[in-house]
């Protein structure tokens, strides 16, 4: 039985996009015009006889921003667009030795995987995708249906062979990222895993804090000395310099996500307003539990200040002598609730066995919420795609660690269940600030008014 594929005239396709993913094509490859990423994917799949399985019944949409989500559907589309497996030369790369030399073969495969990984990165903005799609619709000419004599049935069965596993990628959290090959110098590489990239930037944020809050000497700044633990002073809780410094660190962390930089000004303001306070509260309790705050009965802040939960608010007695608020009311409003919140959050966090990776992934989930209030409608789609990518890469991170699907699902599910425990804590913090602002209990940075 002969197969039928769709083939367009070469002179028309020379001016169009990749016939597989609609990215700008790099030439005529294996019988169709395709980009460098899709042609490299097709060549390696056929040459190495790889097999892929689609979990959605081969109905996935293959486009430039989503071409790596399903390799099975990507291969089927390559075949449907006219890419001929018979044109692929096995071991055409002179760097690949005979199959008997296992070590050199693995090294060459690693280089090829790095090259394909760089080509498959998503674009920095959706503007290029819209322009490419519009150009393809306007410039599309008549389509010619050609019947081929060769039978592609053997090639299509590659997508349904469950015996050949899909190759995994190394984690970029512990290993250096792939270098950009000279043959593709126009492509700018980005992080292969957005969760691991977010974790790396969060660690840089922590290092900036350490250098800012550590003892005031060059030796301590360069020597890795942490901030000195000290009792918290209630009056400096919302000091202007401190609030601005922490807010700038938070915005810099958001900027590490490539899609955030491409958003419009109104969307960025909405994200910061919706997420800054929630992230601050979440991080404060996460680090308190991680650093032994439950055992020490302390709520810890990034600057080294802590609230002692064992002395019934004795550290604030000097400040309360001024008569702004009596001791009993202060404990009821500002002291007792945070002690209860710490124990509640500790239980949820330890049940989830939350790591730093989980903390960053959960933070990204609520920071890039497409259904957050006051978010412009035109940005919801970008936010949805970004959050979905965080979910996929979160799952992929633990998949590369060797965890089973059930273990990964349970871990991610338990981590997300920390959010309900965070909601009452966040609500209490907002209520307390309203009391501080209404009664003028202390001076605070007016920048907070723009966040509440």
mmCIF file with all atom_site columns, N, CA and C in Angstrom, residues 10 19 49 59 95 111 132 148 151 164 183 195 207 222-223 229 233 286 291-292 339-340 365 376 387 395 400 420 423:
data_model
loop_
_atom_site.group_PDB
_atom_site.id
_atom_site.type_symbol
_atom_site.label_atom_id
_atom_site.label_alt_id
_atom_site.label_comp_id
_atom_site.label_asym_id
_atom_site.label_entity_id
_atom_site.label_seq_id
_atom_site.pdbx_PDB_ins_code
_atom_site.Cartn_x
_atom_site.Cartn_y
_atom_site.Cartn_z
_atom_site.occupancy
_atom_site.B_iso_or_equiv
_atom_site.pdbx_formal_charge
_atom_site.auth_seq_id
_atom_site.auth_comp_id
_atom_site.auth_asym_id
_atom_site.auth_atom_id
_atom_site.pdbx_PDB_model_num
ATOM 1  N N  . UNK A 1 10  ? 8.877  23.706 -4.362 1.00 0.00 ? 10  UNK A N  1
ATOM 2  C CA . UNK A 1 10  ? 10.083 24.145 -3.678 1.00 0.00 ? 10  UNK A CA 1
ATOM 3  C C  . UNK A 1 10  ? 10.256 25.661 -3.728 1.00 0.00 ? 10  UNK A C  1
ATOM 4  N N  . UNK A 1 19  ? 7.910  23.696 7.689  1.00 0.00 ? 19  UNK A N  1
ATOM 5  C CA . UNK A 1 19  ? 6.638  23.020 7.433  1.00 0.00 ? 19  UNK A CA 1
ATOM 6  C C  . UNK A 1 19  ? 6.162  22.202 8.616  1.00 0.00 ? 19  UNK A C  1
ATOM 7  N N  . UNK A 1 49  ? 16.873 4.927  15.074 1.00 0.00 ? 49  UNK A N  1
ATOM 8  C CA . UNK A 1 49  ? 15.679 4.090  15.187 1.00 0.00 ? 49  UNK A CA 1
ATOM 9  C C  . UNK A 1 49  ? 14.985 4.290  16.532 1.00 0.00 ? 49  UNK A C  1
ATOM 10 N N  . UNK A 1 59  ? -2.753 13.571 18.855 1.00 0.00 ? 59  UNK A N  1
ATOM 11 C CA . UNK A 1 59  ? -3.529 14.766 18.527 1.00 0.00 ? 59  UNK A CA 1
ATOM 12 C C  . UNK A 1 59  ? -2.840 16.047 18.995 1.00 0.00 ? 59  UNK A C  1
ATOM 13 N N  . UNK A 1 95  ? 32.345 12.357 13.058 1.00 0.00 ? 95  UNK A N  1
ATOM 14 C CA . UNK A 1 95  ? 32.806 12.248 14.440 1.00 0.00 ? 95  UNK A CA 1
ATOM 15 C C  . UNK A 1 95  ? 32.302 10.995 15.112 1.00 0.00 ? 95  UNK A C  1
ATOM 16 N N  . UNK A 1 111 ? 27.115 15.472 22.409 1.00 0.00 ? 111 UNK A N  1
ATOM 17 C CA . UNK A 1 111 ? 27.244 16.737 21.681 1.00 0.00 ? 111 UNK A CA 1
ATOM 18 C C  . UNK A 1 111 ? 26.026 16.997 20.812 1.00 0.00 ? 111 UNK A C  1
ATOM 19 N N  . UNK A 1 132 ? 5.170  34.799 12.355 1.00 0.00 ? 132 UNK A N  1
ATOM 20 C CA . UNK A 1 132 ? 5.405  33.631 11.509 1.00 0.00 ? 132 UNK A CA 1
ATOM 21 C C  . UNK A 1 132 ? 4.098  32.985 11.071 1.00 0.00 ? 132 UNK A C  1
ATOM 22 N N  . UNK A 1 148 ? 3.495  8.767  -3.396 1.00 0.00 ? 148 UNK A N  1
ATOM 23 C CA . UNK A 1 148 ? 4.852  8.243  -3.477 1.00 0.00 ? 148 UNK A CA 1
ATOM 24 C C  . UNK A 1 148 ? 4.825  6.732  -3.631 1.00 0.00 ? 148 UNK A C  1
ATOM 25 N N  . UNK A 1 151 ? 6.925  3.008  0.690  1.00 0.00 ? 151 UNK A N  1
ATOM 26 C CA . UNK A 1 151 ? 5.966  2.755  1.757  1.00 0.00 ? 151 UNK A CA 1
ATOM 27 C C  . UNK A 1 151 ? 6.526  3.302  3.059  1.00 0.00 ? 151 UNK A C  1
ATOM 28 N N  . UNK A 1 164 ? 11.280 0.775  23.032 1.00 0.00 ? 164 UNK A N  1
ATOM 29 C CA . UNK A 1 164 ? 12.398 1.700  22.968 1.00 0.00 ? 164 UNK A CA 1
ATOM 30 C C  . UNK A 1 164 ? 12.079 2.926  23.801 1.00 0.00 ? 164 UNK A C  1
ATOM 31 N N  . UNK A 1 183 ? 28.151 26.072 14.476 1.00 0.00 ? 183 UNK A N  1
ATOM 32 C CA . UNK A 1 183 ? 27.332 25.979 13.277 1.00 0.00 ? 183 UNK A CA 1
ATOM 33 C C  . UNK A 1 183 ? 25.948 26.588 13.474 1.00 0.00 ? 183 UNK A C  1
ATOM 34 N N  . UNK A 1 195 ? 12.484 25.549 35.953 1.00 0.00 ? 195 UNK A N  1
ATOM 35 C CA . UNK A 1 195 ? 12.469 25.412 37.412 1.00 0.00 ? 195 UNK A CA 1
ATOM 36 C C  . UNK A 1 195 ? 13.890 25.455 37.954 1.00 0.00 ? 195 UNK A C  1
ATOM 37 N N  . UNK A 1 207 ? 22.435 35.008 48.041 1.00 0.00 ? 207 UNK A N  1
ATOM 38 C CA . UNK A 1 207 ? 23.816 35.465 48.197 1.00 0.00 ? 207 UNK A CA 1
ATOM 39 C C  . UNK A 1 207 ? 23.882 36.989 48.249 1.00 0.00 ? 207 UNK A C  1
ATOM 40 N N  . UNK A 1 222 ? 33.242 39.076 51.451 1.00 0.00 ? 222 UNK A N  1
ATOM 41 C CA . UNK A 1 222 ? 33.851 38.153 50.497 1.00 0.00 ? 222 UNK A CA 1
ATOM 42 C C  . UNK A 1 222 ? 34.057 36.761 51.065 1.00 0.00 ? 222 UNK A C  1
ATOM 43 N N  . UNK A 1 223 ? 33.956 36.631 52.375 1.00 0.00 ? 223 UNK A N  1
ATOM 44 C CA . UNK A 1 223 ? 34.243 35.346 53.003 1.00 0.00 ? 223 UNK A CA 1
ATOM 45 C C  . UNK A 1 223 ? 33.042 34.459 53.233 1.00 0.00 ? 223 UNK A C  1
ATOM 46 N N  . UNK A 1 229 ? 22.491 36.418 63.843 1.00 0.00 ? 229 UNK A N  1
ATOM 47 C CA . UNK A 1 229 ? 21.151 36.330 64.456 1.00 0.00 ? 229 UNK A CA 1
ATOM 48 C C  . UNK A 1 229 ? 20.991 37.378 65.552 1.00 0.00 ? 229 UNK A C  1
ATOM 49 N N  . UNK A 1 233 ? 13.394 43.906 65.940 1.00 0.00 ? 233 UNK A N  1
ATOM 50 C CA . UNK A 1 233 ? 12.902 45.171 66.483 1.00 0.00 ? 233 UNK A CA 1
ATOM 51 C C  . UNK A 1 233 ? 11.627 45.528 65.730 1.00 0.00 ? 233 UNK A C  1
ATOM 52 N N  . UNK A 1 286 ? 9.032  29.230 55.084 1.00 0.00 ? 286 UNK A N  1
ATOM 53 C CA . UNK A 1 286 ? 9.799  28.117 54.523 1.00 0.00 ? 286 UNK A CA 1
ATOM 54 C C  . UNK A 1 286 ? 11.208 28.086 55.106 1.00 0.00 ? 286 UNK A C  1
ATOM 55 N N  . UNK A 1 291 ? 15.490 26.073 58.633 1.00 0.00 ? 291 UNK A N  1
ATOM 56 C CA . UNK A 1 291 ? 16.618 26.394 59.507 1.00 0.00 ? 291 UNK A CA 1
ATOM 57 C C  . UNK A 1 291 ? 16.369 26.004 60.958 1.00 0.00 ? 291 UNK A C  1
ATOM 58 N N  . UNK A 1 292 ? 15.334 25.207 61.203 1.00 0.00 ? 292 UNK A N  1
ATOM 59 C CA . UNK A 1 292 ? 15.083 24.727 62.557 1.00 0.00 ? 292 UNK A CA 1
ATOM 60 C C  . UNK A 1 292 ? 14.304 25.686 63.422 1.00 0.00 ? 292 UNK A C  1
ATOM 61 N N  . UNK A 1 339 ? 2.861  32.348 65.893 1.00 0.00 ? 339 UNK A N  1
ATOM 62 C CA . UNK A 1 339 ? 3.307  31.086 66.486 1.00 0.00 ? 339 UNK A CA 1
ATOM 63 C C  . UNK A 1 339 ? 2.426  29.939 66.012 1.00 0.00 ? 339 UNK A C  1
ATOM 64 N N  . UNK A 1 340 ? 1.118  30.159 65.979 1.00 0.00 ? 340 UNK A N  1
ATOM 65 C CA . UNK A 1 340 ? 0.213  29.125 65.471 1.00 0.00 ? 340 UNK A CA 1
ATOM 66 C C  . UNK A 1 340 ? 0.447  28.863 63.982 1.00 0.00 ? 340 UNK A C  1
ATOM 67 N N  . UNK A 1 365 ? 4.199  28.885 40.612 1.00 0.00 ? 365 UNK A N  1
ATOM 68 C CA . UNK A 1 365 ? 2.803  28.552 40.314 1.00 0.00 ? 365 UNK A CA 1
ATOM 69 C C  . UNK A 1 365 ? 1.879  29.698 40.712 1.00 0.00 ? 365 UNK A C  1
ATOM 70 N N  . UNK A 1 376 ? -4.190 41.878 32.812 1.00 0.00 ? 376 UNK A N  1
ATOM 71 C CA . UNK A 1 376 ? -4.721 42.173 31.471 1.00 0.00 ? 376 UNK A CA 1
ATOM 72 C C  . UNK A 1 376 ? -5.024 40.896 30.696 1.00 0.00 ? 376 UNK A C  1
ATOM 73 N N  . UNK A 1 387 ? 3.272  29.123 33.140 1.00 0.00 ? 387 UNK A N  1
ATOM 74 C CA . UNK A 1 387 ? 3.000  28.269 34.299 1.00 0.00 ? 387 UNK A CA 1
ATOM 75 C C  . UNK A 1 387 ? 2.974  26.797 33.909 1.00 0.00 ? 387 UNK A C  1
ATOM 76 N N  . UNK A 1 395 ? 8.117  18.439 36.870 1.00 0.00 ? 395 UNK A N  1
ATOM 77 C CA . UNK A 1 395 ? 7.971  16.982 36.740 1.00 0.00 ? 395 UNK A CA 1
ATOM 78 C C  . UNK A 1 395 ? 9.236  16.378 36.126 1.00 0.00 ? 395 UNK A C  1
ATOM 79 N N  . UNK A 1 400 ? 14.310 13.037 35.966 1.00 0.00 ? 400 UNK A N  1
ATOM 80 C CA . UNK A 1 400 ? 15.731 12.855 35.728 1.00 0.00 ? 400 UNK A CA 1
ATOM 81 C C  . UNK A 1 400 ? 16.465 12.391 36.980 1.00 0.00 ? 400 UNK A C  1
ATOM 82 N N  . UNK A 1 420 ? -2.870 25.966 50.581 1.00 0.00 ? 420 UNK A N  1
ATOM 83 C CA . UNK A 1 420 ? -3.999 26.217 51.494 1.00 0.00 ? 420 UNK A CA 1
ATOM 84 C C  . UNK A 1 420 ? -3.568 26.572 52.907 1.00 0.00 ? 420 UNK A C  1
ATOM 85 N N  . UNK A 1 423 ? -2.656 30.384 52.946 1.00 0.00 ? 423 UNK A N  1
ATOM 86 C CA . UNK A 1 423 ? -3.695 31.402 52.769 1.00 0.00 ? 423 UNK A CA 1
ATOM 87 C C  . UNK A 1 423 ? -4.098 32.091 54.068 1.00 0.00 ? 423 UNK A C  1
#
